[in-house]
XYZ file of C-alpha atoms in Angstrom:
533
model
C 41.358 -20.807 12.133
C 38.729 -20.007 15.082
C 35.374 -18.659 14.072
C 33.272 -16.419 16.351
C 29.557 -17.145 15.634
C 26.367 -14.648 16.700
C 22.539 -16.690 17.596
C 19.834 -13.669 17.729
C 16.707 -15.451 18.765
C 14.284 -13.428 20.772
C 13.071 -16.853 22.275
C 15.208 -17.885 25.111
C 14.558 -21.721 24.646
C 15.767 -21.680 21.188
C 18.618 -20.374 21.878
C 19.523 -22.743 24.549
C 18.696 -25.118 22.615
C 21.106 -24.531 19.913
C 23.997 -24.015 22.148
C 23.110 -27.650 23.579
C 22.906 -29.013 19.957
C 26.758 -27.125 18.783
C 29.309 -28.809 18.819
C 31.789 -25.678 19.189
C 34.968 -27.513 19.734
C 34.426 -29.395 16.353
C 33.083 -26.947 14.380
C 36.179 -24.473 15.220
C 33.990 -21.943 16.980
C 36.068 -19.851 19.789
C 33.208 -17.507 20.714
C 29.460 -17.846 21.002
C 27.392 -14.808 21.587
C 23.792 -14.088 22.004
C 20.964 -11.390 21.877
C 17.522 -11.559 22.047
C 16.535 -8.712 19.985
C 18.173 -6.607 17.222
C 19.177 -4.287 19.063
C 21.135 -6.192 21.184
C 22.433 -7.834 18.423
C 23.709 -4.962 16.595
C 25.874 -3.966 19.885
C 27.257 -7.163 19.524
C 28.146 -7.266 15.897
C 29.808 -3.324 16.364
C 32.194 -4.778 19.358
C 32.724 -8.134 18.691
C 34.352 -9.751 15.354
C 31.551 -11.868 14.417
C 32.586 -14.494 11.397
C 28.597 -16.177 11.245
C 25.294 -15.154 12.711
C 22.440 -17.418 13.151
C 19.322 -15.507 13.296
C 15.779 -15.892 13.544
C 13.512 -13.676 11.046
C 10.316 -13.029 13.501
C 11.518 -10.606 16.541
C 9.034 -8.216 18.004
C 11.721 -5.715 18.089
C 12.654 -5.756 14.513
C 12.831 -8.338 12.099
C 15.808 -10.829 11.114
C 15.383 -9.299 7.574
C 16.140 -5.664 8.775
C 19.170 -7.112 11.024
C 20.053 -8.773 7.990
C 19.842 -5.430 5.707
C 21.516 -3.575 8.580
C 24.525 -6.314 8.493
C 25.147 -6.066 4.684
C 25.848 -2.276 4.756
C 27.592 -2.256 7.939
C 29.325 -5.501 8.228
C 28.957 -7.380 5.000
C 31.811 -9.910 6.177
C 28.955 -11.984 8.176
C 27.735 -14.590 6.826
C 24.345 -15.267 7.903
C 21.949 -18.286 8.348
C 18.133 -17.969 8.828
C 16.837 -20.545 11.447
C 13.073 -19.774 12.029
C 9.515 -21.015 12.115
C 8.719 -18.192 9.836
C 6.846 -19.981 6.778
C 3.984 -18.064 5.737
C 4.846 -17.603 2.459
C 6.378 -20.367 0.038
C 8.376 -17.849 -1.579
C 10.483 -17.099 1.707
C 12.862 -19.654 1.822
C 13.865 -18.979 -1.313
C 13.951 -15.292 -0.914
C 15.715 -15.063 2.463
C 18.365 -17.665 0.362
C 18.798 -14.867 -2.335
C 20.505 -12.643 0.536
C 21.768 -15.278 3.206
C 23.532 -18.458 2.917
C 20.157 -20.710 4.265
C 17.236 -20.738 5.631
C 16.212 -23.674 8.232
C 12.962 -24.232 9.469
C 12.985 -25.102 13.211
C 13.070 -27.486 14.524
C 16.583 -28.541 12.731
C 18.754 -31.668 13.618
C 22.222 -30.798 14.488
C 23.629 -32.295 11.406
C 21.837 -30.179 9.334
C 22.747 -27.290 11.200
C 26.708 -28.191 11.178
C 26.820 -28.871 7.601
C 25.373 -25.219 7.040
C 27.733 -23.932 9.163
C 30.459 -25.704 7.967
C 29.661 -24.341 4.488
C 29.816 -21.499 6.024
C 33.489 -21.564 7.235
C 34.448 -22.318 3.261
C 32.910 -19.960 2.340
C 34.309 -17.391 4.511
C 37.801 -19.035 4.083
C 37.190 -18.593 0.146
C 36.371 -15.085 0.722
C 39.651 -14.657 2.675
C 41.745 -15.702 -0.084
C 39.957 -13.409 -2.664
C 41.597 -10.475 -0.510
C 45.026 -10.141 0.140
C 44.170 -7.315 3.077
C 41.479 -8.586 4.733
C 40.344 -5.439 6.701
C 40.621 -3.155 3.823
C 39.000 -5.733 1.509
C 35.747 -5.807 4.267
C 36.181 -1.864 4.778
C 35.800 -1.409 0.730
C 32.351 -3.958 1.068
C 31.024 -2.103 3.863
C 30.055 1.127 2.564
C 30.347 0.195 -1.479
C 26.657 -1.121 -2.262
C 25.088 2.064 -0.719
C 27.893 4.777 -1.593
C 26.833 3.378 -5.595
C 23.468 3.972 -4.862
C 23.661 7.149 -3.001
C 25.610 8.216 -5.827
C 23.310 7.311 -8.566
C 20.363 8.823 -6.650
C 22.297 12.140 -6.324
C 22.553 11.977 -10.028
C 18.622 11.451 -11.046
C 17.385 13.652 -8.371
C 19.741 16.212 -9.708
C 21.302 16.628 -6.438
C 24.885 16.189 -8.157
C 25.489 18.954 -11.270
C 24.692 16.990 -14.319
C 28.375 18.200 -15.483
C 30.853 14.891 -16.523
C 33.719 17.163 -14.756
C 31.904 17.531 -11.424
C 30.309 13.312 -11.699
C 33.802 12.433 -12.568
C 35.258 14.149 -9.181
C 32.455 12.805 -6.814
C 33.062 9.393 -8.514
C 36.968 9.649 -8.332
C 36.444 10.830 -4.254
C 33.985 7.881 -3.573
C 36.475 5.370 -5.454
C 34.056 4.100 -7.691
C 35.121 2.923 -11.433
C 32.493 5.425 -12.901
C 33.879 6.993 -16.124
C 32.310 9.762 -17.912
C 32.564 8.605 -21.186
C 31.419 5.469 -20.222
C 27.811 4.677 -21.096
C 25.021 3.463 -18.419
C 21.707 1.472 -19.152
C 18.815 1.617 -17.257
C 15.823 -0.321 -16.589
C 12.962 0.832 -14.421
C 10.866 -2.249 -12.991
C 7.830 -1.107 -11.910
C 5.385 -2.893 -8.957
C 2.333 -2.045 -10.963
C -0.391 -4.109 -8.338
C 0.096 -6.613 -5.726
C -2.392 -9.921 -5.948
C -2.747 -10.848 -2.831
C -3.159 -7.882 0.655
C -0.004 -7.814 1.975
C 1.162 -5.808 5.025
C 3.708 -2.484 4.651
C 6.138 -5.222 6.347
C 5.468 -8.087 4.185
C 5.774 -5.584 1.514
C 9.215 -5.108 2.240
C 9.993 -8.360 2.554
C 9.144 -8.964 -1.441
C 10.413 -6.127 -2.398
C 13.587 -7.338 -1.255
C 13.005 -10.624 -3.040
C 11.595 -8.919 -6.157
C 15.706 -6.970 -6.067
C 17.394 -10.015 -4.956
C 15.462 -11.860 -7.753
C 16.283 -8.721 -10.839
C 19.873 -9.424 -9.372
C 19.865 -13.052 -10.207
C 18.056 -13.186 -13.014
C 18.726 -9.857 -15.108
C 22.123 -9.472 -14.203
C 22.785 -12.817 -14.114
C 22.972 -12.497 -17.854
C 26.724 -11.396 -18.015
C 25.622 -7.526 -17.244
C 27.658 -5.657 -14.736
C 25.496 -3.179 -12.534
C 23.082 -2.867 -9.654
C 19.557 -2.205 -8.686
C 18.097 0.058 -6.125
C 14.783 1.094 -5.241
C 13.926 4.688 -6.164
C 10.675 4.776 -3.894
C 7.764 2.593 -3.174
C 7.307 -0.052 -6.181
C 9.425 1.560 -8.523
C 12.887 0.029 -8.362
C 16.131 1.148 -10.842
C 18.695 -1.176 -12.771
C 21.914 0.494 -14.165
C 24.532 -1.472 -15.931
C 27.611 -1.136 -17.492
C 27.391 -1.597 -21.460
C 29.800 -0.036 -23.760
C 27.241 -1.073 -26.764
C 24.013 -2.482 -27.105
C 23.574 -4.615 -30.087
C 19.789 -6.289 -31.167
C 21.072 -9.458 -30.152
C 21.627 -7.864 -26.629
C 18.637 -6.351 -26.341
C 17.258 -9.580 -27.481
C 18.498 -11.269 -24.869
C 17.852 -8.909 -22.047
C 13.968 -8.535 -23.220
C 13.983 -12.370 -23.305
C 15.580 -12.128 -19.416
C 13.152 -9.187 -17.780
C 10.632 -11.636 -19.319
C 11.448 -14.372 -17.448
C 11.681 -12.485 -14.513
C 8.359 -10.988 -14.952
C 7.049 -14.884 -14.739
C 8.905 -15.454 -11.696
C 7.511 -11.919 -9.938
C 3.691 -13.337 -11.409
C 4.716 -17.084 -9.901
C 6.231 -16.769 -6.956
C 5.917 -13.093 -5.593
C 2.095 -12.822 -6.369
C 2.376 -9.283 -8.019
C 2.359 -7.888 -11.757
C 5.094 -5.955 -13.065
C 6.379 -4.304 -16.284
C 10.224 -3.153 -17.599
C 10.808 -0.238 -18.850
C 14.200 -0.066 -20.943
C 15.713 3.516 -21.299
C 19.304 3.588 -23.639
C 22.839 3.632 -23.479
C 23.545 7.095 -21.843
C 26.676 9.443 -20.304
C 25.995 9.552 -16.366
C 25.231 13.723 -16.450
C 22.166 12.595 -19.067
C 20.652 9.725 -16.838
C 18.419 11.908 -14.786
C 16.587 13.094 -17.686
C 16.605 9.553 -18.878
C 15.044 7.696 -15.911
C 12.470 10.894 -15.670
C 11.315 9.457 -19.081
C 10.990 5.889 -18.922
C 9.644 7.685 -15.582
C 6.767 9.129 -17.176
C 6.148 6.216 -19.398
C 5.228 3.685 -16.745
C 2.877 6.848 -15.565
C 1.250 6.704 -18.469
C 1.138 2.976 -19.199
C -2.653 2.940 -17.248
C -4.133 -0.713 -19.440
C -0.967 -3.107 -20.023
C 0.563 -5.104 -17.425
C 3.513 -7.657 -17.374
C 5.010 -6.106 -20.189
C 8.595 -5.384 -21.636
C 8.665 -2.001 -22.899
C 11.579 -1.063 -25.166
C 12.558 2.652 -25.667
C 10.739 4.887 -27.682
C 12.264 8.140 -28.684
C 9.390 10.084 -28.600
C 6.120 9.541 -27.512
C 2.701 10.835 -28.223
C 1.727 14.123 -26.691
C -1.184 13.695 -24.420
C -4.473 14.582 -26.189
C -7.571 15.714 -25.520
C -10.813 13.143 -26.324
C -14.056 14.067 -26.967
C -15.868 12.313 -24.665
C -19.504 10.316 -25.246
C -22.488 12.916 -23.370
C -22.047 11.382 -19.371
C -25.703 12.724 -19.055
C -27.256 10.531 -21.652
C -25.230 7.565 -19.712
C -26.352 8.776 -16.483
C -29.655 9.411 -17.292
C -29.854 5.452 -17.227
C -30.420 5.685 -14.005
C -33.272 6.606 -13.571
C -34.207 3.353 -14.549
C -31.569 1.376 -12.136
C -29.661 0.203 -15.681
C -26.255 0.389 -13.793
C -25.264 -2.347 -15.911
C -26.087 -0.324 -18.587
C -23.735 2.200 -17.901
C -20.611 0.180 -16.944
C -20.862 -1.222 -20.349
C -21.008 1.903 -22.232
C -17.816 3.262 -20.107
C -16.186 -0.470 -20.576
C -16.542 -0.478 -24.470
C -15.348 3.508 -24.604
C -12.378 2.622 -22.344
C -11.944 -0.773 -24.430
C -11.524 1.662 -27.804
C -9.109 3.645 -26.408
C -7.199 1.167 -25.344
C -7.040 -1.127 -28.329
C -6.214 2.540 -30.577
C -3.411 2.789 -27.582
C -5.365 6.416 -27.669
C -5.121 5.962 -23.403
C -2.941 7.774 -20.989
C -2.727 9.151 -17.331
C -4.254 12.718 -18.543
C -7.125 11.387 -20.311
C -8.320 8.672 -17.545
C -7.557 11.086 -14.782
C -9.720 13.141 -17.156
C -12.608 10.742 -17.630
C -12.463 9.959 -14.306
C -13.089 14.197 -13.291
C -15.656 14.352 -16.154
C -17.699 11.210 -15.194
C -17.291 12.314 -11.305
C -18.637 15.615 -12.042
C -21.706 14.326 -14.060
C -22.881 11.554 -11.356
C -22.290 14.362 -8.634
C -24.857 16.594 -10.696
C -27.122 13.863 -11.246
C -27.719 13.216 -7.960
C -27.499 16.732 -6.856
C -30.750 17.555 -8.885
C -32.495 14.178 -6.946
C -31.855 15.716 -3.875
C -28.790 13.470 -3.184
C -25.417 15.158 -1.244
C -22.723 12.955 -3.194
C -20.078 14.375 -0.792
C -21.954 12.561 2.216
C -22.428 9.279 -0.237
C -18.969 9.189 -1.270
C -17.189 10.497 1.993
C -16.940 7.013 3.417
C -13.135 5.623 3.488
C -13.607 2.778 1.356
C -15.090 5.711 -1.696
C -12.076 8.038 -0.813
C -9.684 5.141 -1.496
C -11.312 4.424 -4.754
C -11.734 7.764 -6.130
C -8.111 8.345 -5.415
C -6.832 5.241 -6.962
C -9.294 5.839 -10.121
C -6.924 7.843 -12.506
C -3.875 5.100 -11.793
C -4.910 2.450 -14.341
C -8.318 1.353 -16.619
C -8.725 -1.454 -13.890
C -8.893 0.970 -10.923
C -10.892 3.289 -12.944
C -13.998 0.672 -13.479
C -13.260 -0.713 -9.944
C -14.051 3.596 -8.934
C -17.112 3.438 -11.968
C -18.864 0.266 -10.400
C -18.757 1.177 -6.781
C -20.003 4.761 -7.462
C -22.757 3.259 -9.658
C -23.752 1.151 -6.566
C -24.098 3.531 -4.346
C -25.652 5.695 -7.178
C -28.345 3.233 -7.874
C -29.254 2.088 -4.474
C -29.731 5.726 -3.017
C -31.698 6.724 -5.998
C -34.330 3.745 -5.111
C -34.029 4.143 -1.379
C -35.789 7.983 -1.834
C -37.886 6.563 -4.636
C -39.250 4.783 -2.024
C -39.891 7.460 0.483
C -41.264 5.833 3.098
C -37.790 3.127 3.324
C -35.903 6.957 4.079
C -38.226 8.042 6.483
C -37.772 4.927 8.232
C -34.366 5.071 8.056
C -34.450 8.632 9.634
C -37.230 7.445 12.438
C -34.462 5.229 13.305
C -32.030 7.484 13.584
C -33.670 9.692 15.569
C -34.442 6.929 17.608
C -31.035 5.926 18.229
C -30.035 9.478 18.768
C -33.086 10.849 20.300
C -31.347 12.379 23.962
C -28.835 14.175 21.339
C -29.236 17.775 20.250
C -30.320 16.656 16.295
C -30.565 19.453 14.055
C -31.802 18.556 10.208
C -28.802 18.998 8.357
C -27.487 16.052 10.615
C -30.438 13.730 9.701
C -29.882 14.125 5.944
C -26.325 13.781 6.220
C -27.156 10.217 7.936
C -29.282 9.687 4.401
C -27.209 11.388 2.110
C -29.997 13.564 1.522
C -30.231 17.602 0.735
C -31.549 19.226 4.069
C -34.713 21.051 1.955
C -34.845 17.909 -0.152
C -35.607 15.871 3.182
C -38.224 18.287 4.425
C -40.239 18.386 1.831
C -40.192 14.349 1.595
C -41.516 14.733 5.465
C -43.414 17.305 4.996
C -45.100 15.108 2.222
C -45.445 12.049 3.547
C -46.612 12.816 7.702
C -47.503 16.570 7.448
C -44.586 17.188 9.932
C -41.789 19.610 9.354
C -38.091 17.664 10.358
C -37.974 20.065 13.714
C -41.658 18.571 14.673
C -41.025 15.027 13.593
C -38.038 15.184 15.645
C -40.413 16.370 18.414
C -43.026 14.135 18.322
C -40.468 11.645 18.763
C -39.279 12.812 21.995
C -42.808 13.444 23.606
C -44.094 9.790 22.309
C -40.926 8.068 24.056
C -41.302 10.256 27.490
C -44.852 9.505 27.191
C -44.289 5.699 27.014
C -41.531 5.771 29.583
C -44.099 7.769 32.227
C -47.038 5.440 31.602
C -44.749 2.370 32.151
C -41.874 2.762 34.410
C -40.570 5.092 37.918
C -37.664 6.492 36.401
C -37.787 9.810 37.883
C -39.186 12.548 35.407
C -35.921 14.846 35.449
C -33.902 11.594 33.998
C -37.030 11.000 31.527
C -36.350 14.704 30.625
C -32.802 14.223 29.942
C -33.057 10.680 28.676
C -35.507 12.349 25.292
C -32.860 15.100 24.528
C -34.472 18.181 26.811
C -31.653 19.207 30.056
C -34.215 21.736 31.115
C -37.059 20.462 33.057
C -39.241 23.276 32.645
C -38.830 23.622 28.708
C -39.370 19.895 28.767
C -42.634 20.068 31.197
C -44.210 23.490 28.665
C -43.392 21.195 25.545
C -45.274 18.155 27.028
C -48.165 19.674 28.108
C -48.654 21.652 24.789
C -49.054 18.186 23.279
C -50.498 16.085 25.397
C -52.833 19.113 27.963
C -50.886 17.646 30.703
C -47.878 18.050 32.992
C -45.508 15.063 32.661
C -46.929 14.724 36.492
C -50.481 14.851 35.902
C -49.593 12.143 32.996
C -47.689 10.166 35.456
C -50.736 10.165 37.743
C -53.314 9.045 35.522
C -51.762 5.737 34.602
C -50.594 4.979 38.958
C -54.542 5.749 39.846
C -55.630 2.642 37.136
């Protein structure tokens, strides 16, 4: 038996340099392709037979992993082999192993690589005696893994009539061995925070650990069923159990347990199960929506198993502590203060398991609302202080979990605290808006674009001027203007039009009436007085 074999490299070198290192003749191979990108890989692998690919994971026109997820639902017959430099994380040669027969880290001696590829031959000969029709056998595997998951998703996003007569057809059409009397169990596994910044791609690279990993581990405890991803972090297990006992669920707690470790160890990220129960197919929509909404609500417990509760607690309403008394702290810069009053209340809540996604979403609001007021009535526009990215981000994230929420409570305290002192001392913000104008002085500044720069009411500003140099904002902002054209006339040639332009004023003559009404000269006669000493 000949073997045709695929190498996908996008490095030309490489390449050549495994051809040079094969032994074809010995190994049985009757066909070696190449391509240098996924693309031109997938060509290959839709005309040619191709028995073993040899593939590197880092291509800058998509990744060895996505070949590698493109290969197992359109030709799951390959058997692939990672050979790559690719070892940023520790976890990847272990991961890429969960969906490919190896991963070797270049460079590789040819031994090495011949004794992976002749594992590979067995294991492709073992997979041709499983099948007495080969073609039918890799036809079936093609399309299976994602017709079962298209077909599960139908049924929890109710795009399939929850009806056993109508999920008994589609099932019966898509030959899959789903009976309506059977009964399904699910488990949602939910991504609840990642430990260490990860890009969106190396996201998806442990997220298809994290399922190859639930695969080996859950299932690998005699269960018969799949898991899919339902969207970002949230991914689905459904198995096959015609009863589950307490030794059962015993056992499977004891497994999602271990594979919480693993996820903690190895993938740097916590994550909780949620079990639902032994349901018909037409009631596993509304069974996932629950387990669903109880992962929503779980905002304070991580790494947890989570066994099904029939019925939980409506959400309540809490009477929350008086903000204002907490934010009245303030005024003495106490932040610390303050984060340990909302730390403790938070803390109660939690330990009474009185804590849900409607009341932090609502303490969030309510202590939002209060600090907004606060520094409303000190002059202080909180959209401006809190419109930066970084407090968007925050704010947004506050209402997902108690950790987010007093990430949200001590950055807005910071910024809180700090402005308040800043106008406290008055003469730091008119500083701060000298330099501004400095900086900006050729621009047309109105006011309400210098108190946006400090966060500051546009009245509330003026009357800190007013107070402290006896100028209104419009004045300051002029006095400004003449004292740099004055300085640039006494000490340089730049020609006056450009000084003009240069202090914010386009027309000369507005700019030569404006001088002299400060200074009882024309910018000329100015000019002249400082050339004749």
């Amino acid at each position: 038996m000949t073997y045709q074999l695929l190498l996908v490299d996008d490095e030309v070198h490489a390449i050549e340099g495994v051809k040079s290192d094969l032994d074809t003749e010995k190994l049985g191979i009757s066909q070696l392709y190449t391509a240098y990108n996924m693309k031109q890989a997938k060509a290959v692998l839709e005309r040619e037979k191709i028995d073993i690919m040899l593939c590197d994971i880092e291509m800058p026109q998509g990744s060895g992993l996505e070949l590698l997820s493109w290969v197992r639902r359109h030709q799951p017959g390959v058997i692939t082999i990672f050979l790559t430099s690719h070892a940023d994380f520790k976890y990847a040669k272990e991961a890429m192993q969960l969906g490919s027969l190896d991963y070797l880290l270049k460079p590789v001696e040819a031994s090495e690589l011949e004794h992976v590829i002749a594992k590979a031959k067995e294991m492709i000969e073992h997979n041709s005696e499983l099948s007495r029709n080969k073609q039918s056998h890799q036809l079936w595997m093609k399309h299976r893994e994602i017709v079962v998951e298209r077909f599960w998703l139908d049924i929890i996003n109710q795009k399939l009539p929850s009806h056993p007569a109508s999920i008994q057809k589609q099932a019966e059409q898509l030959q899959l061995p789903i009976i309506d009397s059977a009964s399904y169990f699910p488990i949602l596994i939910s991504v609840q925070k990642w430990n260490r910044p990860l890009s969106r791609r190396d996201e998806n690279i442990m997220e298809y650990a994290l399922r190859n990993s639930a695969e080996e581990i859950i299932l690998g405890t005699d269960l018969n069923g799949l898991f899919f991803f339902l969207d970002r972090g949230n991914m689905l297990g459904i198995f096959t159990i015609e009863q589950m006992e307490a030794e059962d669920q015993e056992r499977l707690i004891e497994a999602c347990s271990h594979y919480i470790a693993m996820c903690n160890q190895y993938f740097y990220c916590d994550v909780s199960c949620y079990f639902g129960k032994l349901v018909a197919p037409q009631h596993m929509a509304e069974m996932v929506s629950l387990i669903r909404e109880r992962d929503r609500n779980n905002v304070a417990f991580y790494n947890e198993v989570f066994p099904f509760v029939d019925r939980l607690d409506a959400s309540r309403s809490i009477e929350l502590p008086d903000l204002n008394v907490w934010l009245s702290l303030l005024k003495t810069g106490s932040k610390d203060g303050i984060v340990e009053e909302v730390e403790a209340f938070i803390q109660q809540l939690v330990e009474k398991q009185a804590i849900d996604a409607n009341i932090l979403h609502q303490f969030h609001q309510d202590l939002m609302q209060a600090l907004y007021s606060y520094l409303n009535m000190s002059g202080i526009q909180a959209r401006q202080l809190y419109g930066d990215e970084a407090s968007r981000a925050l704010s947004e994230r506050a209402g997902r979990s108690v950790d987010d929420l007093l990430a949200w409570v001590h950055h807005a305290l910071d910024k809180a605290v700090n402005q308040t002192k800043a106008i406290e001392e008055s003469e730091t913000v008119i500083e701060t808006v000298r330099r501004f104008i400095i900086k900006n002085i050729d621009q047309d500044l109105s006011r309400d674009m210098i108190a946006n720069h400090v966060f500051l009411n546009p009245d509330y500003l003026s009357r800190i001027l007013k107070r402290k140099t006896g100028y209104t904002v419009s004045d300051y902002v002029q006095n400004e203007r003449i004292n740099l054209a004055k300085e640039l006339l006494a000490q340089t040639n730049i020609p006056i039009s450009s000084i003009a332009a240069s202090v914010g004023h386009t027309n000369f003559s507005h700019f030569a009436k404006i001088f002299k009404k400060h200074t009882g000269l024309g910018p000329t006669e100015y000019r002249n007085q400082f050339e004749k000493k």
